[in-house]
PDB file of C-alpha atoms in Angstrom:
ATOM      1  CA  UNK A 825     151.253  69.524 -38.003  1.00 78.00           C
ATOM      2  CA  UNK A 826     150.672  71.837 -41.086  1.00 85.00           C
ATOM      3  CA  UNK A 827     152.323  70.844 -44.278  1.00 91.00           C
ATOM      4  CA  UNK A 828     152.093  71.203 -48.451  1.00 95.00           C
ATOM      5  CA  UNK A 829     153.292  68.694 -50.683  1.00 97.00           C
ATOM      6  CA  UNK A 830     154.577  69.536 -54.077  1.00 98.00           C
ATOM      7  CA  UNK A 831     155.109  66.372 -55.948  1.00 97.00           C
ATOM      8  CA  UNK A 832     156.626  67.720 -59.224  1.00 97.00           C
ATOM      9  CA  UNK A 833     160.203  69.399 -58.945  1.00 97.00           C
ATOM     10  CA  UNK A 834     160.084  70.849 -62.297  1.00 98.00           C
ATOM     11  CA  UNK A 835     156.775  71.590 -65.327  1.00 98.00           C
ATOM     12  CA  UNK A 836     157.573  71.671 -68.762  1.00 98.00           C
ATOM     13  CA  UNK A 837     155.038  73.289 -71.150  1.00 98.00           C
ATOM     14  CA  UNK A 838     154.761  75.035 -73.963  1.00 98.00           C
ATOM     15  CA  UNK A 839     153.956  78.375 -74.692  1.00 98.00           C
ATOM     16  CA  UNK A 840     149.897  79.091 -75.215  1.00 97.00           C
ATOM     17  CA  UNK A 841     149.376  74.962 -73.607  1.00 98.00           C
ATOM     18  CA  UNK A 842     147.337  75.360 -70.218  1.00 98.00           C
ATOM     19  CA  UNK A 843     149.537  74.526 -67.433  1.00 97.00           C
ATOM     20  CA  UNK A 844     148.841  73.120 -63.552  1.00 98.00           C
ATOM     21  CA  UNK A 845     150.928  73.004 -60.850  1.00 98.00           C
ATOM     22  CA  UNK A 846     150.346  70.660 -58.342  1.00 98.00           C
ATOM     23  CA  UNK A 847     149.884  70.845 -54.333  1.00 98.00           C
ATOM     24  CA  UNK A 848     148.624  68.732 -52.098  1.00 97.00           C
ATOM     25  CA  UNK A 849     148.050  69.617 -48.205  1.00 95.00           C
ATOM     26  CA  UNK A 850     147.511  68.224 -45.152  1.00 93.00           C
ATOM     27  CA  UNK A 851     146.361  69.911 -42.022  1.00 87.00           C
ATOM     28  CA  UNK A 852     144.237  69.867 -38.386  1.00 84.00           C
ATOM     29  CA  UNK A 853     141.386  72.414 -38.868  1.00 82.00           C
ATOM     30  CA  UNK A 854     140.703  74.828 -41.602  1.00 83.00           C
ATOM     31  CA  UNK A 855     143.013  75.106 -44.133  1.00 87.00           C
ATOM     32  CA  UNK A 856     144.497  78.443 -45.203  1.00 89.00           C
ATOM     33  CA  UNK A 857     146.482  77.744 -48.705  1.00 93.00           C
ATOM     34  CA  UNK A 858     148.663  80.215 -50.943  1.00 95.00           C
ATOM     35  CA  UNK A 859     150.445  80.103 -53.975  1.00 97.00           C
ATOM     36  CA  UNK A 860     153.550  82.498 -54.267  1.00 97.00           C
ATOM     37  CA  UNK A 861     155.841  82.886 -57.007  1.00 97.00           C
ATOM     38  CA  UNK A 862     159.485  83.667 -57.339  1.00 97.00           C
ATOM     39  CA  UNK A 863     161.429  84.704 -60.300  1.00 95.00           C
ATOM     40  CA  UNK A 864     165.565  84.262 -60.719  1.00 91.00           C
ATOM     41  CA  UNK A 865     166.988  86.208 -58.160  1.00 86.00           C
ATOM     42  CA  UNK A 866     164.135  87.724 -56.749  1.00 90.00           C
ATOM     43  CA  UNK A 867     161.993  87.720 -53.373  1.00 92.00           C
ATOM     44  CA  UNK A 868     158.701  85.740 -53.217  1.00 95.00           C
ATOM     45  CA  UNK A 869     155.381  87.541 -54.802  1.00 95.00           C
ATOM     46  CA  UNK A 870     152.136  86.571 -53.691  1.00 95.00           C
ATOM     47  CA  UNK A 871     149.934  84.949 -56.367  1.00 97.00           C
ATOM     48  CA  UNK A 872     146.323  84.017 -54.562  1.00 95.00           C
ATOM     49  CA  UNK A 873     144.676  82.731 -51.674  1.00 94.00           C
ATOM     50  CA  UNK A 874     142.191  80.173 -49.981  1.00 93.00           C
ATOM     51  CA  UNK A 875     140.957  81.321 -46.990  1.00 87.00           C
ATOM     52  CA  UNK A 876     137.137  80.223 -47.028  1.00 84.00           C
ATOM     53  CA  UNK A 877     134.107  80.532 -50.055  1.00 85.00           C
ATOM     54  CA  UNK A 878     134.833  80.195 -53.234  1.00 90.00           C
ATOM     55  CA  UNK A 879     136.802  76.510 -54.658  1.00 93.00           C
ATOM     56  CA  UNK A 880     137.892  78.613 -57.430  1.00 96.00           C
ATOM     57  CA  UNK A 881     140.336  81.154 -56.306  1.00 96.00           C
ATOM     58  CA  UNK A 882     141.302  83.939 -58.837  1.00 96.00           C
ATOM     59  CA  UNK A 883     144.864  85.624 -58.708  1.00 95.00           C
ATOM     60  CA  UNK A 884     147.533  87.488 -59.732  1.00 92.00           C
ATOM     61  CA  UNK A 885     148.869  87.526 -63.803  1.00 93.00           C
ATOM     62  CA  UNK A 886     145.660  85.507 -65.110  1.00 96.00           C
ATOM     63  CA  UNK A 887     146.110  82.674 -62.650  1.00 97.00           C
ATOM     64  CA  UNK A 888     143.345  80.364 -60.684  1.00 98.00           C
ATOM     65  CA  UNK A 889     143.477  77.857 -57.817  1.00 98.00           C
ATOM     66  CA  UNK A 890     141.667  75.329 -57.442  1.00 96.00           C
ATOM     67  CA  UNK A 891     140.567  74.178 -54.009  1.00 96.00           C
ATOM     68  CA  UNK A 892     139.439  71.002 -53.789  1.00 96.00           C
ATOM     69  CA  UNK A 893     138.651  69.545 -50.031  1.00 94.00           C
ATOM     70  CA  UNK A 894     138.144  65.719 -50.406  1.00 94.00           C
ATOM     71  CA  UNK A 895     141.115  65.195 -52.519  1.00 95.00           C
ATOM     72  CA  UNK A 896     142.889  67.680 -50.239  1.00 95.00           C
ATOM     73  CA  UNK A 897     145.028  69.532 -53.354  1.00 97.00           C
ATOM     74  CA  UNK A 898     145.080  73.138 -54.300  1.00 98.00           C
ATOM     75  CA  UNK A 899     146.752  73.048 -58.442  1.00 98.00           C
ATOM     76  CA  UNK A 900     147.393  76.237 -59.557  1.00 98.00           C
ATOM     77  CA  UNK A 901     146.537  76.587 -63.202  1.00 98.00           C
ATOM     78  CA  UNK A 902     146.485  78.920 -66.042  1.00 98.00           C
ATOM     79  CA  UNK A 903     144.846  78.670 -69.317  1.00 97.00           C
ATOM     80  CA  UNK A 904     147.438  79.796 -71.931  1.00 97.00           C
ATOM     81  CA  UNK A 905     150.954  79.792 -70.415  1.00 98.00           C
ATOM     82  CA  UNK A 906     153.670  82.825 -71.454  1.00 97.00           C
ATOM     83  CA  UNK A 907     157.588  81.965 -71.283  1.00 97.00           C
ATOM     84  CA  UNK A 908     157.037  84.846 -69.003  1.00 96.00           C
ATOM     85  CA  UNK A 909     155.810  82.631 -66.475  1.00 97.00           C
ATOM     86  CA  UNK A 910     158.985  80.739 -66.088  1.00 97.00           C
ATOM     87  CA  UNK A 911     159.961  80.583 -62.161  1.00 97.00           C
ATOM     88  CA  UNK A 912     159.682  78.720 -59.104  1.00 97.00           C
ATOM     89  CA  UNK A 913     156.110  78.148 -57.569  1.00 98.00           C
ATOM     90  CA  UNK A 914     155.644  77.760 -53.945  1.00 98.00           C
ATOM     91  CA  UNK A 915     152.586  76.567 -52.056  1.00 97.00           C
ATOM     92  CA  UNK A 916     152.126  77.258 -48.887  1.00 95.00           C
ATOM     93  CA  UNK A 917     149.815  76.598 -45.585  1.00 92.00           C
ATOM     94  CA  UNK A 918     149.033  78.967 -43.279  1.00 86.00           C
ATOM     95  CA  UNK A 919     150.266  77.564 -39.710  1.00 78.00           C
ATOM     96  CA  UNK A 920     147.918  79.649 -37.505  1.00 71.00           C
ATOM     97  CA  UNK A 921     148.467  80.347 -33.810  1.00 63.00           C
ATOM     98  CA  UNK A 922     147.485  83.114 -31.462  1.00 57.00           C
ATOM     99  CA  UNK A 923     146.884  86.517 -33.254  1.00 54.00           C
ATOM    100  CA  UNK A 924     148.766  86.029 -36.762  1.00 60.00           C
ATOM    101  CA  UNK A 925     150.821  83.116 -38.503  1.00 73.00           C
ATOM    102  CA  UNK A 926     153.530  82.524 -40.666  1.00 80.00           C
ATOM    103  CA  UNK A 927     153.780  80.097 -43.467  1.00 89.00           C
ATOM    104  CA  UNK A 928     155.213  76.750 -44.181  1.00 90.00           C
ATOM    105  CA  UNK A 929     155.993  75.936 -47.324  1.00 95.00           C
ATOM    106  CA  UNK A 930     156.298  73.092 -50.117  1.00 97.00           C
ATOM    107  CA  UNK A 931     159.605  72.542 -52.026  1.00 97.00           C
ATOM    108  CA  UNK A 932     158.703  74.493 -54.668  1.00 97.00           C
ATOM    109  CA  UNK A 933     158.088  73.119 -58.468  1.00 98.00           C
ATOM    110  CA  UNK A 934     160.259  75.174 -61.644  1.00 97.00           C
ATOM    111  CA  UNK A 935     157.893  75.742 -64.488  1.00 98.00           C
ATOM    112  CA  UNK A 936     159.388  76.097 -67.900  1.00 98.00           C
ATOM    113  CA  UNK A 937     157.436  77.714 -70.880  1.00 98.00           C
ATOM    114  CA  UNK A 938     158.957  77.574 -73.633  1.00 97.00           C
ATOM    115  CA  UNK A 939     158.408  79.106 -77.165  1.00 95.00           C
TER     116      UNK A 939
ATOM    117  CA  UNK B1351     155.777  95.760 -56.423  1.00 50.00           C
ATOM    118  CA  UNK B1352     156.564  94.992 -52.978  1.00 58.00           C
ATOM    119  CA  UNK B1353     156.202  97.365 -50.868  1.00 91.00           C
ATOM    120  CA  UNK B1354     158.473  95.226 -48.133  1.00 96.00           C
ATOM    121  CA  UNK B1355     161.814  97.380 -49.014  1.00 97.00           C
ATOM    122  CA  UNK B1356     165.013  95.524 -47.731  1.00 97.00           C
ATOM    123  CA  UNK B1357     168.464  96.738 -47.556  1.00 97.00           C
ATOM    124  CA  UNK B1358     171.528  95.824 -48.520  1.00 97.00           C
ATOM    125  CA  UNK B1359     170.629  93.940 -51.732  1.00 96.00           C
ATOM    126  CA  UNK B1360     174.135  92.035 -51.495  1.00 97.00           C
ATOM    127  CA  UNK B1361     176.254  91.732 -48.629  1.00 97.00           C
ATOM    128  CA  UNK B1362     179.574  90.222 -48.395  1.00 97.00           C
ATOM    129  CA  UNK B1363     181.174  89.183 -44.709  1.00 95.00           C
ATOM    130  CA  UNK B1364     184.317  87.812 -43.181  1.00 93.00           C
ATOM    131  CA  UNK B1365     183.153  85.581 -39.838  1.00 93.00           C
ATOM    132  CA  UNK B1366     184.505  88.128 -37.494  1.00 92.00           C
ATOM    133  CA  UNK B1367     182.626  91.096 -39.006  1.00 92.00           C
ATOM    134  CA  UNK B1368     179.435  92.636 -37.489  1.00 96.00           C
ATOM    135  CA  UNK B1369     176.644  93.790 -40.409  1.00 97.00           C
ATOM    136  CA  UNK B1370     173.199  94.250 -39.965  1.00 98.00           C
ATOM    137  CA  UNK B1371     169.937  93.686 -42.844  1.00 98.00           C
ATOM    138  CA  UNK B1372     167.168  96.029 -42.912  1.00 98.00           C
ATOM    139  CA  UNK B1373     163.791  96.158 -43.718  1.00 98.00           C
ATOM    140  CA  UNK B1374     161.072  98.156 -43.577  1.00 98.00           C
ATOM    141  CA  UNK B1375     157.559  98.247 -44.890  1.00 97.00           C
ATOM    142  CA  UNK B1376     154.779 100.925 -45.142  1.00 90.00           C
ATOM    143  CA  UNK B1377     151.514  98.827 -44.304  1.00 91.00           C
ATOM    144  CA  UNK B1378     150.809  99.771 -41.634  1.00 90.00           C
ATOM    145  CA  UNK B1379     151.154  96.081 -40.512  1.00 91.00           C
ATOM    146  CA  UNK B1380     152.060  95.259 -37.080  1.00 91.00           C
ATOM    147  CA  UNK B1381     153.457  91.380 -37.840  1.00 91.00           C
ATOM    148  CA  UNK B1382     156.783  91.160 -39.830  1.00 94.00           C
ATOM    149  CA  UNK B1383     159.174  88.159 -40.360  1.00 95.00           C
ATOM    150  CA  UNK B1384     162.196  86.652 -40.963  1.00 97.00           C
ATOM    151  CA  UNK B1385     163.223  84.084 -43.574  1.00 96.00           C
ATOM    152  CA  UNK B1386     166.151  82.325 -44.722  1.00 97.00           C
ATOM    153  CA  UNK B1387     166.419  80.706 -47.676  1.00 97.00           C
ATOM    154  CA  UNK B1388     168.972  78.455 -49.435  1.00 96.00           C
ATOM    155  CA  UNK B1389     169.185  78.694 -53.361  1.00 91.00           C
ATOM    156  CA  UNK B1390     166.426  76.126 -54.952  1.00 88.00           C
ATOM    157  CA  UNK B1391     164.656  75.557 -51.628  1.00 94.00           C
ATOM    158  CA  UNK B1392     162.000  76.792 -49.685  1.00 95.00           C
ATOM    159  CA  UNK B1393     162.141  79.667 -47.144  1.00 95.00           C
ATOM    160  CA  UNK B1394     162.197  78.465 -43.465  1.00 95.00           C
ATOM    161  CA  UNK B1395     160.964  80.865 -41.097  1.00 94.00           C
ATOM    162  CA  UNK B1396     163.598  82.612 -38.449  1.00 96.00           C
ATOM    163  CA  UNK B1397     162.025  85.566 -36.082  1.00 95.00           C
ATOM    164  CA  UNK B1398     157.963  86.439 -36.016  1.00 93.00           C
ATOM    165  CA  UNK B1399     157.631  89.629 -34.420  1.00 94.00           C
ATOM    166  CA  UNK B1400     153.706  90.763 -33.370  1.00 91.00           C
ATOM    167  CA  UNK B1401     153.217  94.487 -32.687  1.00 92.00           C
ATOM    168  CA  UNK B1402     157.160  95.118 -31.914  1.00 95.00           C
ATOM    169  CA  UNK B1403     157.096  92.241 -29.638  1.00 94.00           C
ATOM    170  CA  UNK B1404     159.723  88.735 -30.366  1.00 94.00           C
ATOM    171  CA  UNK B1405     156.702  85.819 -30.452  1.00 90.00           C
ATOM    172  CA  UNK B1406     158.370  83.042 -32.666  1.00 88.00           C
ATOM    173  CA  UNK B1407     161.894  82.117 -32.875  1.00 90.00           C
ATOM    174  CA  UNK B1408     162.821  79.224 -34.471  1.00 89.00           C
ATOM    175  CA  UNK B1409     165.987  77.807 -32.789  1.00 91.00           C
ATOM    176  CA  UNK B1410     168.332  80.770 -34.825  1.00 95.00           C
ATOM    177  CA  UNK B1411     171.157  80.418 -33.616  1.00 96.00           C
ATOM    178  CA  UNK B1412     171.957  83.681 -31.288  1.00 96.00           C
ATOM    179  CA  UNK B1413     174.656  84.874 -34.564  1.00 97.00           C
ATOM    180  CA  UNK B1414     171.356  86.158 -35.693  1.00 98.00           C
ATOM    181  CA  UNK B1415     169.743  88.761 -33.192  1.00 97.00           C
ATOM    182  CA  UNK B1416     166.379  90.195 -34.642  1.00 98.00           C
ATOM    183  CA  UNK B1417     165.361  93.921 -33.265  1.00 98.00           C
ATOM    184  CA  UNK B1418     162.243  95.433 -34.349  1.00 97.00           C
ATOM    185  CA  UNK B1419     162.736  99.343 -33.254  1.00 96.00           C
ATOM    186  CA  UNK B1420     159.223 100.503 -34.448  1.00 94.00           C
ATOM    187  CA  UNK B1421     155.806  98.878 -36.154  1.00 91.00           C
ATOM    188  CA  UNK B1422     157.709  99.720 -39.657  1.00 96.00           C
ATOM    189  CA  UNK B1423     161.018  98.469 -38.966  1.00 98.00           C
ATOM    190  CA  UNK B1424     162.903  95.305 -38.623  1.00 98.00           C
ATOM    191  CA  UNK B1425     166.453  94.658 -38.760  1.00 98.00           C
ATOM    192  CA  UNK B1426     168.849  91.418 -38.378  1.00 98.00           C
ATOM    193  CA  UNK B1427     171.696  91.762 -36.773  1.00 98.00           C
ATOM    194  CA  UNK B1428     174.691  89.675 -37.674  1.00 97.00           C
ATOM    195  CA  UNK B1429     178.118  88.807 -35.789  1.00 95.00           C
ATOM    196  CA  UNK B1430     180.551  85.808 -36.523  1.00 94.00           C
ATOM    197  CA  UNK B1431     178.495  84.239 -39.043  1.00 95.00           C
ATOM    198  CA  UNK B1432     179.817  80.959 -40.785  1.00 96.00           C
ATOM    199  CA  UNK B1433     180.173  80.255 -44.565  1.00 96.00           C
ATOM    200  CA  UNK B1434     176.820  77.925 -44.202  1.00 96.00           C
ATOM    201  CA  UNK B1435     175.099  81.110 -43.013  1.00 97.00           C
ATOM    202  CA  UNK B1436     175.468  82.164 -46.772  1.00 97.00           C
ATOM    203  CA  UNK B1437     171.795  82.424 -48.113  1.00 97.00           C
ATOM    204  CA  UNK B1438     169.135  85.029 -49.724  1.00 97.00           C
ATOM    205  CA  UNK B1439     167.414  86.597 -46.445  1.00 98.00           C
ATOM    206  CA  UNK B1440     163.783  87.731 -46.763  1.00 97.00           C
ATOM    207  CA  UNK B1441     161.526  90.021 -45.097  1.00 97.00           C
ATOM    208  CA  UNK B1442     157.951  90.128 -44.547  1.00 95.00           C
ATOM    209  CA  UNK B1443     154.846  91.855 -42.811  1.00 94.00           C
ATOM    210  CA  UNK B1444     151.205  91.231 -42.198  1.00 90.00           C
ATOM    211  CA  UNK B1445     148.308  92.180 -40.576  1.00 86.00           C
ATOM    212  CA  UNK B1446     147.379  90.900 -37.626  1.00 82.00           C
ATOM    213  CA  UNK B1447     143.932  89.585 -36.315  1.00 69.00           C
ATOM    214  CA  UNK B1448     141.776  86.872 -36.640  1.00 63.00           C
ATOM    215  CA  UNK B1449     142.579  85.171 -40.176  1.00 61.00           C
ATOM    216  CA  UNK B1450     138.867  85.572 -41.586  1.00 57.00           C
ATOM    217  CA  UNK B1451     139.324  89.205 -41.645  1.00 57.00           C
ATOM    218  CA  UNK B1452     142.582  90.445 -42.174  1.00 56.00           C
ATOM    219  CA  UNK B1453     143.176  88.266 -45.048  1.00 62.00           C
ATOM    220  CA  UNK B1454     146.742  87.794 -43.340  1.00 79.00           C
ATOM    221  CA  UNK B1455     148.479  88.118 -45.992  1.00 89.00           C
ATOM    222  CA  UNK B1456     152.609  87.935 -45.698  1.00 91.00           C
ATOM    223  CA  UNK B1457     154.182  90.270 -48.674  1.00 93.00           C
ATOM    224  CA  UNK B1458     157.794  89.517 -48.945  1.00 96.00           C
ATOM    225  CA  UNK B1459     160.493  92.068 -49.769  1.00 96.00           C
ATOM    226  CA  UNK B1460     162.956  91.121 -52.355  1.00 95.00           C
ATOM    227  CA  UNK B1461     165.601  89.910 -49.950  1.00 96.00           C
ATOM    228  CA  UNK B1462     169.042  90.451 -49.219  1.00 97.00           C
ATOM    229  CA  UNK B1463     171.760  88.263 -50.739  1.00 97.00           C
ATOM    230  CA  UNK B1464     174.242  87.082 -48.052  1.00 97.00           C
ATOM    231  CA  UNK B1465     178.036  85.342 -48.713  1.00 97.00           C
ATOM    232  CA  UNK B1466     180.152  84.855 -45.481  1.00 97.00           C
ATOM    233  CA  UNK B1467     183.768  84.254 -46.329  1.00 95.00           C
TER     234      UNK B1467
END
């Protein structure tokens, strides 16, 4: 069975500090990882995605991945957080079957910036 | 911006009432979804429909029947819900096709807020 581990409930950093957030996966066959993000009271926006190539994923609002297959993790970080970046973080694997698949999802980790 | 647009934004309920959720997305993709989700959890998936067509459903109970009229359109419809029912509802869409090349992508709308009373 699919699943995404998220082993931090809640990231504290300050403003301009790089920040990761952590994920670890674990999965039969290829794994196809996201990172979405939701604000307070909001739906879920996408952020980035691993589907094949590239370790180093670029994304959405000066965000990276990192996809690392022998440790089995995929950390979102950012360089130089903004308080703007405050929210919930959810990784997710892509449970694939037939012609499209839907995604399961970690418990999500709270990053705080703050000032 | 999403471009997954979901009605109502809030919806209030007694248990005996009948309401339906809408969504609707202009894609053009022929997967679209249905998630529940509890405040400070995860989503959990509910209803996959693939080109119009019911292919997942996770054990909802039948309170919640899913229709999906046309490719753009999904709605949820709701009769004698229970207070535990109370949650933020999301919808999504995708492509479908082999993962390599659509991208698959799910794009969520911004939900619908739920409260049974």
């Amino acid at each position: 069975a699919q699943s995404v581990a998220q082993p931090e409930d809640q990231v504290n950093v300050a403003e301009g500090n790089p920040l990761t957030v952590k994920c670890t996966y674990s999965v039969s066959g290829n794994p196809y990882l996201f990172w979405y993000v939701q604000y307070p009271n909001r739906g879920l926006q996408f952020l980035l995605k691993y589907i094949t190539g590239d370790n180093l994923v670029k994304g959405s609002y000066g965000f990276e991945a990192e996809f690392n297959k022998s440790q089995t993790s995929f950390h979102l970080k950012k360089p130089s957080a903004l308080v703007s970046d405050s929210a919930l973080y959810f990784c997710a694997v892509m449970n694939y079957g037939g012609s499209q698949g839907n995604l399961i999802f970690g418990k999500g980790t709270k990053l705080s910036v703050k000032p | 911006d999403t471009e997954v647009t979901q009605t109502p934004k809030h919806l209030v309920m007694g248990m005996t009432n009948k309401k339906s959720l809408k969504c609707e997305q202009h894609m053009g993709h022929r997967a679209m979804y249905w998630y529940k989700q509890k405040a400070k959890k995860p989503p959990e998936l509910m209803f996959v429909y693939s080109y119009e067509k019911l292919s997942i459903n996770e054990s909802v109970p039948s309170r919640f029947s899913p229709e999906c009229p046309n490719s753009s359109l999904l709605n949820l419809h709701l009769h004698a819900l229970q207070p535990e029912d109370s949650a933020l509802y999301l919808c999504a869409s995708s492509q479908v096709g082999p993962l390599l090349i659509s991208g698959n992508t799910i794009y969520f709308g911004e939900g619908s807020w739920l409260t049974v009373v």
